[in-house]
CSV table of C-alpha atoms in Angstrom, one decimal:
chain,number,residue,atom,x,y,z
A,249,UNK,CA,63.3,68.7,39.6
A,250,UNK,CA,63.2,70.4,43.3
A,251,UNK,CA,61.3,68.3,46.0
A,252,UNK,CA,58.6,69.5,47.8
A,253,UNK,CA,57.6,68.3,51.5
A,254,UNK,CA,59.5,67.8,54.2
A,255,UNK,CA,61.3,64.4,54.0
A,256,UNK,CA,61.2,63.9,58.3
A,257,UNK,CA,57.6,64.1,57.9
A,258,UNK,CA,57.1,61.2,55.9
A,259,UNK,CA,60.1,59.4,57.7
A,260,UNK,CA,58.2,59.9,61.1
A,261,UNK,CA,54.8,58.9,59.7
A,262,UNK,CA,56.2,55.5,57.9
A,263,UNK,CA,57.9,54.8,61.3
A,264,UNK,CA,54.6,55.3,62.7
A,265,UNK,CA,53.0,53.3,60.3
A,266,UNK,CA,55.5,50.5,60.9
A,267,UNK,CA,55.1,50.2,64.3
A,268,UNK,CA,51.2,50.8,63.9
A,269,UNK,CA,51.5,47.7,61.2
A,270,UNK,CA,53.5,45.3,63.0
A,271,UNK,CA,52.0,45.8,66.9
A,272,UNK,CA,48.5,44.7,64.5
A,273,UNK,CA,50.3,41.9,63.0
A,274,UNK,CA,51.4,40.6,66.7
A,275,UNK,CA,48.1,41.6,67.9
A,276,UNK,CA,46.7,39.0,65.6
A,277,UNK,CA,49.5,36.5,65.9
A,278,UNK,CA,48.7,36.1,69.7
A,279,UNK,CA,44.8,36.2,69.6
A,280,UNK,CA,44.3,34.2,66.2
A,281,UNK,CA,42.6,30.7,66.6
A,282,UNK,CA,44.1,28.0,64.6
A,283,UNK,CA,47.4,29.1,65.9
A,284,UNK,CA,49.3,30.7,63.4
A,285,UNK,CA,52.5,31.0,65.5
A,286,UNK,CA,51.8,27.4,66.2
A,287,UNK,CA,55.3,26.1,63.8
A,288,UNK,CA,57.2,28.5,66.2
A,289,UNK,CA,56.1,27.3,69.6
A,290,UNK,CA,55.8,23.7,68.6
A,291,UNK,CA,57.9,22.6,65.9
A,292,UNK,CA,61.1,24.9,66.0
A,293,UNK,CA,60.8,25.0,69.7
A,294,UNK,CA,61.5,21.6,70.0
A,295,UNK,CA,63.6,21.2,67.4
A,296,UNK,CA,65.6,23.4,69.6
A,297,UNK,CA,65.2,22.2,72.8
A,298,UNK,CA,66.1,18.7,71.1
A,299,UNK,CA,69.3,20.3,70.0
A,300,UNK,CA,70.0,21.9,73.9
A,301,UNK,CA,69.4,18.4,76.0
A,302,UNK,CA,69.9,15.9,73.3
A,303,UNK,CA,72.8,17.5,71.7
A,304,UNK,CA,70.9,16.2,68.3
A,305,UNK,CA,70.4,19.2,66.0
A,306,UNK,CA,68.1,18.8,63.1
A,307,UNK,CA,70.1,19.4,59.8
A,308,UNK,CA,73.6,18.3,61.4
A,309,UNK,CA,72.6,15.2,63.5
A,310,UNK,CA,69.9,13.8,61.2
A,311,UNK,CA,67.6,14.9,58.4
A,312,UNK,CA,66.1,17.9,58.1
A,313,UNK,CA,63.4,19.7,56.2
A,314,UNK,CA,65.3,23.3,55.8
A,315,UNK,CA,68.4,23.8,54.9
A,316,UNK,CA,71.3,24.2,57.3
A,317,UNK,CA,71.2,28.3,57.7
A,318,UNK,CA,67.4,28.4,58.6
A,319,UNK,CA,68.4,27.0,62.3
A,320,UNK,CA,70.0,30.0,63.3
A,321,UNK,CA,67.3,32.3,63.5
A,322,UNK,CA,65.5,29.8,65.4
A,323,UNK,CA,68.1,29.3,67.7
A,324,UNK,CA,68.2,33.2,67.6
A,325,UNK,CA,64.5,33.9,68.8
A,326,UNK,CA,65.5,31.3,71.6
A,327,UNK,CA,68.1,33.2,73.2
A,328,UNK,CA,65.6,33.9,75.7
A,329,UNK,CA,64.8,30.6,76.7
A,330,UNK,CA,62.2,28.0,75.1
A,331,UNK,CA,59.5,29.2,77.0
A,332,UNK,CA,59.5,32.7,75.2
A,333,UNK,CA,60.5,31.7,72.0
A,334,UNK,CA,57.7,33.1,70.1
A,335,UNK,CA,58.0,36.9,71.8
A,336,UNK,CA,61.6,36.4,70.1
A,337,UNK,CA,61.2,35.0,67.2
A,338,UNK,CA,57.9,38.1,66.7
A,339,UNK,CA,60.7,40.1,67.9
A,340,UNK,CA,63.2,39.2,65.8
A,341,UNK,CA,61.0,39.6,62.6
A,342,UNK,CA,59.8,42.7,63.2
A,343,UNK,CA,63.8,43.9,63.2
A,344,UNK,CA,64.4,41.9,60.2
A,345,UNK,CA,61.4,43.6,58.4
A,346,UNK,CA,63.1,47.4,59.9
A,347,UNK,CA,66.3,46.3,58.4
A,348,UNK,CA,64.3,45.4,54.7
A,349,UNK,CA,62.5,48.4,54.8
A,350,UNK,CA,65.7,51.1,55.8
A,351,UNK,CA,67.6,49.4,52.4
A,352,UNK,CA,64.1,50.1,50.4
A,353,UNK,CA,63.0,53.3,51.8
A,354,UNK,CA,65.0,55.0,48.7
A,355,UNK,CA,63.0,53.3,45.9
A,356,UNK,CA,60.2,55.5,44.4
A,357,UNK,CA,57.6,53.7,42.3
A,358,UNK,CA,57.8,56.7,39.8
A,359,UNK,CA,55.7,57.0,37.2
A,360,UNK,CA,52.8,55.0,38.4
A,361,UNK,CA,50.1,57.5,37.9
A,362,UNK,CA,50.7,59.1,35.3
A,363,UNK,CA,52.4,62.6,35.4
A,364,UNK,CA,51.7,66.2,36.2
A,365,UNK,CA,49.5,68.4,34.4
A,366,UNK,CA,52.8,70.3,33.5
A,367,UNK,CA,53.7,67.1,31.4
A,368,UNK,CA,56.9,66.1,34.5
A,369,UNK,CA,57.1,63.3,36.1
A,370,UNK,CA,56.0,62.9,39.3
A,371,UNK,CA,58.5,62.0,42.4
A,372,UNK,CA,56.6,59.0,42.9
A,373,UNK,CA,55.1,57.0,45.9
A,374,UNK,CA,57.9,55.1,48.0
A,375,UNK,CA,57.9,51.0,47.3
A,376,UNK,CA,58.3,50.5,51.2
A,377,UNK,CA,54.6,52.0,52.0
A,378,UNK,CA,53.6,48.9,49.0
A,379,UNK,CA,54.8,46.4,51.2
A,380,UNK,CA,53.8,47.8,54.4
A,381,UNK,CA,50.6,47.4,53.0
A,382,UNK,CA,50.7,44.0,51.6
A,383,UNK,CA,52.0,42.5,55.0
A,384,UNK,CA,48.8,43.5,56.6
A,385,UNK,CA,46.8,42.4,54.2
A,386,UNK,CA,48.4,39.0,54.5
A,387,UNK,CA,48.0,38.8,58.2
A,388,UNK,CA,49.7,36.6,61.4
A,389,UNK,CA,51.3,34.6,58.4
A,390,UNK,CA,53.4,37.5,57.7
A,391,UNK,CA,55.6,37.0,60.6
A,392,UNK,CA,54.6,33.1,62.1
A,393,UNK,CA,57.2,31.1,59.5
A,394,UNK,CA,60.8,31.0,59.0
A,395,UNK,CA,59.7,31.9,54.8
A,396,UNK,CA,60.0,35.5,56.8
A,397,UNK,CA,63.2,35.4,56.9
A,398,UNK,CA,64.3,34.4,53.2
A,399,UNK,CA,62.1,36.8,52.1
A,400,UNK,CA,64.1,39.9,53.9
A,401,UNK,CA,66.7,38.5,52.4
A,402,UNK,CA,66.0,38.7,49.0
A,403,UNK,CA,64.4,42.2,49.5
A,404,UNK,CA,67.2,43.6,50.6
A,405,UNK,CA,68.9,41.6,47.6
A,406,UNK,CA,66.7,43.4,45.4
A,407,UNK,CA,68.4,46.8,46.7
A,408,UNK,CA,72.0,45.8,45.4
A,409,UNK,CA,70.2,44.3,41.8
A,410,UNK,CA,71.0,47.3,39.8
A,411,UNK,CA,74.7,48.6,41.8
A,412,UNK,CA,76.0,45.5,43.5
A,413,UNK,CA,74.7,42.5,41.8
A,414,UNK,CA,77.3,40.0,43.4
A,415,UNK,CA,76.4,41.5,46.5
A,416,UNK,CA,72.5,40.9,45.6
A,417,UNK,CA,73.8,37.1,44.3
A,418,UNK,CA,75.0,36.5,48.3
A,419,UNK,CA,72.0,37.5,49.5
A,420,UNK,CA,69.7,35.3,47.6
A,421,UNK,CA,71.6,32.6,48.4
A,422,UNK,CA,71.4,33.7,51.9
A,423,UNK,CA,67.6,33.1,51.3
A,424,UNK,CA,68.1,30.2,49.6
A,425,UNK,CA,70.0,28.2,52.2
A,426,UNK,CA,66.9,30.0,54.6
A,427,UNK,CA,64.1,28.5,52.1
A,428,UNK,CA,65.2,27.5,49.1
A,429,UNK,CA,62.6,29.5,46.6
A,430,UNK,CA,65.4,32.6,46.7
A,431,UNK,CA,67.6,30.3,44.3
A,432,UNK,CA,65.6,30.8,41.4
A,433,UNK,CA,66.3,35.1,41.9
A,434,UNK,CA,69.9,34.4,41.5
A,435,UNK,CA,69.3,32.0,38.4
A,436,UNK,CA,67.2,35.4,37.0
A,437,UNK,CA,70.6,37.1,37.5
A,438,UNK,CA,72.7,34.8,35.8
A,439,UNK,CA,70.5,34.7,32.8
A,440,UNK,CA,69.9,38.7,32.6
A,441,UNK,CA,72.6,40.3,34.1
A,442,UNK,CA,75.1,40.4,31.3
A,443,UNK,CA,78.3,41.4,31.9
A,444,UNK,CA,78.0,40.5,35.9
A,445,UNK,CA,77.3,36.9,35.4
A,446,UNK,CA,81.0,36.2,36.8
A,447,UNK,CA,80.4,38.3,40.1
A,448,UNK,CA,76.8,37.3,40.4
A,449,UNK,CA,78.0,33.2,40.2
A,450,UNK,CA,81.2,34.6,42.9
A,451,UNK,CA,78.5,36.1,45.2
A,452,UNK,CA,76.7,32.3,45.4
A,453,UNK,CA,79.6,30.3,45.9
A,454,UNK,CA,81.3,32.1,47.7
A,455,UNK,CA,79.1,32.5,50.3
A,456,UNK,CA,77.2,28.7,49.7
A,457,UNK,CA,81.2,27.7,50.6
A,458,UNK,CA,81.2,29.5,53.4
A,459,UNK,CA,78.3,27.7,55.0
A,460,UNK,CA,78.8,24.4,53.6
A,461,UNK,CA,82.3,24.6,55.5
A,462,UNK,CA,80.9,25.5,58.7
A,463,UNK,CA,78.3,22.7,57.9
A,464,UNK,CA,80.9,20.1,57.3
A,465,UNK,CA,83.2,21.6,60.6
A,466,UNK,CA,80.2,20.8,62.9
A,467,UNK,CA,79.3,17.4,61.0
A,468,UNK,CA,76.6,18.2,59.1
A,469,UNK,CA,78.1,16.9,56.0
A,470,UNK,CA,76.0,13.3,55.7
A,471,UNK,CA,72.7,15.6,55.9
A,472,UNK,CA,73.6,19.1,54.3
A,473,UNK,CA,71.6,17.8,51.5
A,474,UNK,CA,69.1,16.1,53.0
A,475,UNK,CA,65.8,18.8,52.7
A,476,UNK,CA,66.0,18.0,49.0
A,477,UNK,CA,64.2,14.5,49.4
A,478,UNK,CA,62.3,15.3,51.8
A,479,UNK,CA,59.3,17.5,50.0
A,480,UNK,CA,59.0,14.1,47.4
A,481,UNK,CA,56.3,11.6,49.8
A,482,UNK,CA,54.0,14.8,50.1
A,483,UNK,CA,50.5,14.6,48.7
A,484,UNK,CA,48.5,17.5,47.8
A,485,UNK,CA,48.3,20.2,50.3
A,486,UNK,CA,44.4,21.6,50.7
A,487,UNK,CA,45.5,24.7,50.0
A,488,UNK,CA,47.2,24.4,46.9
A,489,UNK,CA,45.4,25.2,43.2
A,490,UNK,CA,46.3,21.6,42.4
A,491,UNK,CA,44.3,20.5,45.0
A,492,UNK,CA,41.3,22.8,44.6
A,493,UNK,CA,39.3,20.6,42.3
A,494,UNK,CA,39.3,17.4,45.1
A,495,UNK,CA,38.1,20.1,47.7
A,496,UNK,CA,35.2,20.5,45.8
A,497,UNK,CA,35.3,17.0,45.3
A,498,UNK,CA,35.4,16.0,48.9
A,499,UNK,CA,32.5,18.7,49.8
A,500,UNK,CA,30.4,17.2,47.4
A,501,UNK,CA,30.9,13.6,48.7
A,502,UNK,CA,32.4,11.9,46.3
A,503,UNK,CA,33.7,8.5,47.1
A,504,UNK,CA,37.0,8.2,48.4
A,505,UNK,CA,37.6,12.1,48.4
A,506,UNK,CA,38.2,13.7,52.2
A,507,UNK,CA,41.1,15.6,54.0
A,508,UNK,CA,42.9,14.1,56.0
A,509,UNK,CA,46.2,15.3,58.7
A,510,UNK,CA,49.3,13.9,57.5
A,511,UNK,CA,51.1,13.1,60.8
A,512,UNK,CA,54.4,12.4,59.3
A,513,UNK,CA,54.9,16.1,57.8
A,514,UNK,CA,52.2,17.7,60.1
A,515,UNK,CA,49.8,18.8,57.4
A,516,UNK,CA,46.1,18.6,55.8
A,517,UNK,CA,45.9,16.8,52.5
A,518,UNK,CA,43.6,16.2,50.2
A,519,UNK,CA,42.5,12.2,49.1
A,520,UNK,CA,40.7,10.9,46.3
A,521,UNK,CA,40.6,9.7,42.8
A,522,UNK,CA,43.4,11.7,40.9
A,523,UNK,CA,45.5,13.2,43.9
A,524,UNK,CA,48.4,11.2,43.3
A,525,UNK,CA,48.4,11.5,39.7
A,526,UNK,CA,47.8,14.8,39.8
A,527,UNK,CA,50.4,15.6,42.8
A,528,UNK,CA,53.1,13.6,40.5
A,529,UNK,CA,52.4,15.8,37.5
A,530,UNK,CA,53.5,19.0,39.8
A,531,UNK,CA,57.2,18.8,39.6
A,532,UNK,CA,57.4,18.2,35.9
A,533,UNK,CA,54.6,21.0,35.3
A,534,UNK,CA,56.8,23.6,37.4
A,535,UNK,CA,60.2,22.3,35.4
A,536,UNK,CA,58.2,23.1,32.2
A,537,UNK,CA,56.5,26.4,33.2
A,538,UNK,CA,60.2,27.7,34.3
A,539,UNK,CA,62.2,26.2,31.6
A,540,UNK,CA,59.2,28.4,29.3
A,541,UNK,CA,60.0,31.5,31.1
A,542,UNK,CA,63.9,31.4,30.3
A,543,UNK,CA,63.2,30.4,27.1
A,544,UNK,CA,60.4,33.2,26.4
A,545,UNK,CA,62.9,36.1,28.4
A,546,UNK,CA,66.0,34.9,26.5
A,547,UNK,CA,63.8,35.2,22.9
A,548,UNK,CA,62.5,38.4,24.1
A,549,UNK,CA,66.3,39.6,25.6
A,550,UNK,CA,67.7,39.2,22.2
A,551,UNK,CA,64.8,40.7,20.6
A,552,UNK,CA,66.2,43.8,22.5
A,553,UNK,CA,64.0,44.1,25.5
A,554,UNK,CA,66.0,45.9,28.4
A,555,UNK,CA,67.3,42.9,30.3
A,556,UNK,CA,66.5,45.3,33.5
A,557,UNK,CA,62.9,45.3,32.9
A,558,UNK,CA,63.1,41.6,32.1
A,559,UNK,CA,64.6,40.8,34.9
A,560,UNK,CA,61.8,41.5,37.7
A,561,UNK,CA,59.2,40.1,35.2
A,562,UNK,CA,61.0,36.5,35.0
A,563,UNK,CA,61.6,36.8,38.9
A,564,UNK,CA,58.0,36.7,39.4
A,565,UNK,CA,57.1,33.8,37.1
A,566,UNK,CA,59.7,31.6,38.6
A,567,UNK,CA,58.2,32.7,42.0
A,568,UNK,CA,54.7,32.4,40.8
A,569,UNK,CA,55.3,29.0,39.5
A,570,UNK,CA,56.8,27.7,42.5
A,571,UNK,CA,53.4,28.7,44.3
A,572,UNK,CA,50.9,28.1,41.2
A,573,UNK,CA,52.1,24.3,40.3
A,574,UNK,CA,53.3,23.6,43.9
A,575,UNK,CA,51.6,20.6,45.3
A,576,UNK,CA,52.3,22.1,49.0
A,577,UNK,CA,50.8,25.6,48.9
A,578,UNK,CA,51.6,26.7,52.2
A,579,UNK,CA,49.6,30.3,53.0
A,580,UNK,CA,52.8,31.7,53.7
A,581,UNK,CA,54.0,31.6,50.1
A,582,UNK,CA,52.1,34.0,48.9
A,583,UNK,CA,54.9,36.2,50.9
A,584,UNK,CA,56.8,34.9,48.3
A,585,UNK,CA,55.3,37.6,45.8
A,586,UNK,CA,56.4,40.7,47.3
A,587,UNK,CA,59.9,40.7,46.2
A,588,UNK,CA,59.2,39.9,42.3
A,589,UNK,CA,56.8,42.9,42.9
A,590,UNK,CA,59.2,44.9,44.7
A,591,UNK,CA,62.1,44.5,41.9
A,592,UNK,CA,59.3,45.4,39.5
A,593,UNK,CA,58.6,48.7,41.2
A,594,UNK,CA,62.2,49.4,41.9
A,595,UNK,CA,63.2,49.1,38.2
A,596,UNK,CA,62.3,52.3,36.7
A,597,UNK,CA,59.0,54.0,34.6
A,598,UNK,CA,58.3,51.3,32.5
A,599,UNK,CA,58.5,48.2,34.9
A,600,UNK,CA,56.6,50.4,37.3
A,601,UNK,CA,53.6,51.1,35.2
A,602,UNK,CA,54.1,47.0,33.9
A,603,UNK,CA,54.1,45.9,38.1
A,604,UNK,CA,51.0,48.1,39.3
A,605,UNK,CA,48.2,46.2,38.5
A,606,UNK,CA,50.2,43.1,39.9
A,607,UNK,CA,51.1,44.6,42.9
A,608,UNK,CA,47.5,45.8,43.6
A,609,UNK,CA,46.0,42.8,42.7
A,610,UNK,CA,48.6,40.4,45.5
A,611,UNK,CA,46.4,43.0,48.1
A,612,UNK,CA,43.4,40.7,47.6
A,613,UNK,CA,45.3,37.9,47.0
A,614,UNK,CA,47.0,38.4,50.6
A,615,UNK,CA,43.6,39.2,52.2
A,616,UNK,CA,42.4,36.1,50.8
A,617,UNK,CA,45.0,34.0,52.1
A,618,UNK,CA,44.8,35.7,55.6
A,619,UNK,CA,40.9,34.5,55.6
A,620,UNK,CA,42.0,30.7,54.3
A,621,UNK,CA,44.7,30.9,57.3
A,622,UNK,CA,44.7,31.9,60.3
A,623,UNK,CA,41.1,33.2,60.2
A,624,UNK,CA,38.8,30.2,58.8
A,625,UNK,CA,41.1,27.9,58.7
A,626,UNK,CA,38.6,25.2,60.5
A,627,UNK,CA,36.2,25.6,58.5
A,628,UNK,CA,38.6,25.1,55.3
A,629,UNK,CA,38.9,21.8,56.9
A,630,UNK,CA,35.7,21.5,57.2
A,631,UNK,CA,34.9,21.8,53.5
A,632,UNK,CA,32.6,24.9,53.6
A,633,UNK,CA,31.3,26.2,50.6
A,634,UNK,CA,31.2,29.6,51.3
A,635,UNK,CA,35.5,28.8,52.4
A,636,UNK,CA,35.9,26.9,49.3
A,637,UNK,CA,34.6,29.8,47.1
A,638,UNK,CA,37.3,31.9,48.8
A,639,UNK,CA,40.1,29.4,48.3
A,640,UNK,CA,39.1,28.9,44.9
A,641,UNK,CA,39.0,32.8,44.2
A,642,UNK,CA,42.7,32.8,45.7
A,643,UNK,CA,43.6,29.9,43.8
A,644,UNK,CA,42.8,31.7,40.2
A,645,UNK,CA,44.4,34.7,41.4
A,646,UNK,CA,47.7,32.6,41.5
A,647,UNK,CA,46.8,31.1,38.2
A,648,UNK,CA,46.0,34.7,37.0
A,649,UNK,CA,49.9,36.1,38.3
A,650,UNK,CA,52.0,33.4,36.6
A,651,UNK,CA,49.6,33.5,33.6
A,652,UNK,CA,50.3,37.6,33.2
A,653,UNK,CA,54.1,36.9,33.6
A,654,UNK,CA,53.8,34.6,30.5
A,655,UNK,CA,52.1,36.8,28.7
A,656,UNK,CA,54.0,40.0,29.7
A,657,UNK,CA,56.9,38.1,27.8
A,658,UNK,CA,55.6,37.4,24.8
A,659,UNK,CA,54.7,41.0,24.5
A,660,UNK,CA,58.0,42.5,25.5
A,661,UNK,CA,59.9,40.4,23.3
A,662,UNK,CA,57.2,41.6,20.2
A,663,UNK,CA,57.6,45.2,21.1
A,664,UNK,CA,60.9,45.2,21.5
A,665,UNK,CA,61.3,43.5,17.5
A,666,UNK,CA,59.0,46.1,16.3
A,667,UNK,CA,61.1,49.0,17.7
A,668,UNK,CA,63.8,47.4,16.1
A,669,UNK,CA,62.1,46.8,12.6
């Protein structure tokens, strides 16, 4: 088929649009009340500066909440000093979302309309302008948290999926010793990927030996572990679906129900008859929606569903899961979504026309989560209706995501035994 258009024009007018996005992004960052850069300039600023004067680094010297590899790039934004750590850590996301986007840029989302009236398909609208798009809609949040950087990772991870997939295994893990959630994009690998299992399982320990050696060489040994226990106290998060009937709950007065700052883990909860029961029952819910998916894409794999398509499809459950029956629900997981979305797109016609309606419906989703946090986030707190309509609303959408994955399943494993019949 010969291309039309100049390619330079677009190239100029996405760099454009890049730097229009992310100058709005920093714009917002800055100016937003309820500080959404305030994890940057508080938190990881002094876990820095603790490490500078005390010579006590978080992750090495004592327990941490990250694992070990999510220190560097705040050490990295604080080259400049402590007092301009967030210009360099804004500075330093906006190259790592330049470096995402030059490894996507070759990704067309063919196929997603349809084709020409001539009956050939279409060249197809680039994924990079997708997730241009879905960054602004999600706001400051985009940017403000070190889930930022995982998720660069595991886009460009994404890119190597169908050529290099030991080369996309390393950089997952790279995300997951960033953030953890990445981990469950390599498992996707080393259920689908059949004949690369060996080099995709290389790709993860080689590189997780890499940085558990430089982890041990500076001491870090007794707490290279240690972010694993520490997400186990936590009660539920206001934000998270879990937690949405007790908002309601608390607006409505009922006895015992408020939200309250959790000063140990810096974070709003939600109290009340049913929390902790209902905060306990998140782990083993999430362990049973996952252990579902493998099960359902394994059933549909040998029903002869392409294990390609599969792939980005079981990628976004586990991701979806990890935000749906989370009991933490930080805004900035729903940043999560874009590379399950982004693998879908990448992965040819069929996953394409499959991942449109999900990748326009995380636009609202994002906007949503924008207005929970950093726009309205006060008044979240303050259990107003018209704010708990809109967390509820961004709630079900999360529901609504893992819920389609499911489904999606079910009905690529039954299509694929009726071809076969």
């Amino acid at each position: 088929m010969r291309r039309t258009g100049n390619p330079w024009i677009e190239r100029v007018g996405f760099v454009l649009a890049f730097a229009a996005v992310h100058a709005a992004l920093w714009w917002l960052t800055v100016i937003s009340a309820n500080l959404p850069l305030g994890d940057v300039t508080i938190t990881y600023s002094r876990w820095i500066e603790t490490g500078r004067s005390a010579d006590f680094w978080v992750g090495i010297d004592g327990e941490w909440v990250y694992p070990i590899l999510a220190i560097v790039p705040m050490a990295a934004a604080a080259l400049g000093g402590i007092a301009s750590i967030g210009s360099g850590w804004l500075l330093l996301m906006v190259l790592l979302d330049a470096v995402a986007c030059a490894f996507l840029w070759r990704f067309r989302a063919r196929g997603a309309f349809g084709s020409r009236a001539d009956g050939s398909s279409s060249r197809g609208v680039r994924v990079v302008w997708w997730w241009l798009a879905f960054l602004l809609a999600l706001g400051p949040i985009a940017l403000g948290r070190i889930d930022t950087v995982a998720t660069v990772f595991a886009l460009v991870g994404v890119a190597f999926v169908a050529s290099r997939p030991a080369v996309a295994s390393a950089l997952f893990t790279a995300g997951a010793w960033t953030k953890v959630w990445p981990a469950a994009l390599v498992a996707v690998l080393l259920l689908l990927r059949k004949g690369h299992r060996r080099g995709v399982l290389a790709g993860a320990l080689v590189l997780s030996a890499l940085i558990v050696l430089v982890d041990v060489l500076w001491g870090g040994a007794p707490y290279l572990l240690s972010f694993i226990g520490e997400q186990t106290g936590r009660a539920l998060q206001i934000e998270s679906p879990l937690a949405t009937p007790f908002m309601w709950a608390a607006a409505f007065g009922a006895p015992g129900a408020a939200v309250f700052y959790n000063q140990q883990i810096l974070t709003f909860e939600v109290s009340g008859a049913g929390t902790h029961a209902a905060a306990a029952v998140s782990t083993p819910l999430m362990a049973l929606v996952v252990v579902a998916g493998v099960v359902l894409a394994l059933w549909a794999a040998r029903r002869g569903a392409r294990r390609a398509e599969l792939a980005p499809v079981l990628a976004l459950l586990f991701v979806a899961a990890l935000i749906a029956t989370n009991k933490v629900g930080s805004p900035q997981y729903i940043g999560w979504l874009a590379v399950p979305i982004v693998w879908g797109l990448a992965a040819g016609t069929p996953s394409v026309r499959r991942f449109v309606p999900i990748a326009i419906a995380a636009l609202p989703t994002a906007v949503l989560t924008q207005l929970i946090y950093p726009a309205y986030y006060d008044q979240v707190l303050a259990l107003q209706p018209w704010m708990l309509v809109v967390l509820t609303l961004r709630n079900v959408l999360e529901v609504a995501v893992l819920v389609w994955t499911v489904v999606e399943l079910v009905r690529m494993g039954r299509r694929a035994g009726r071809m076969d019949a």
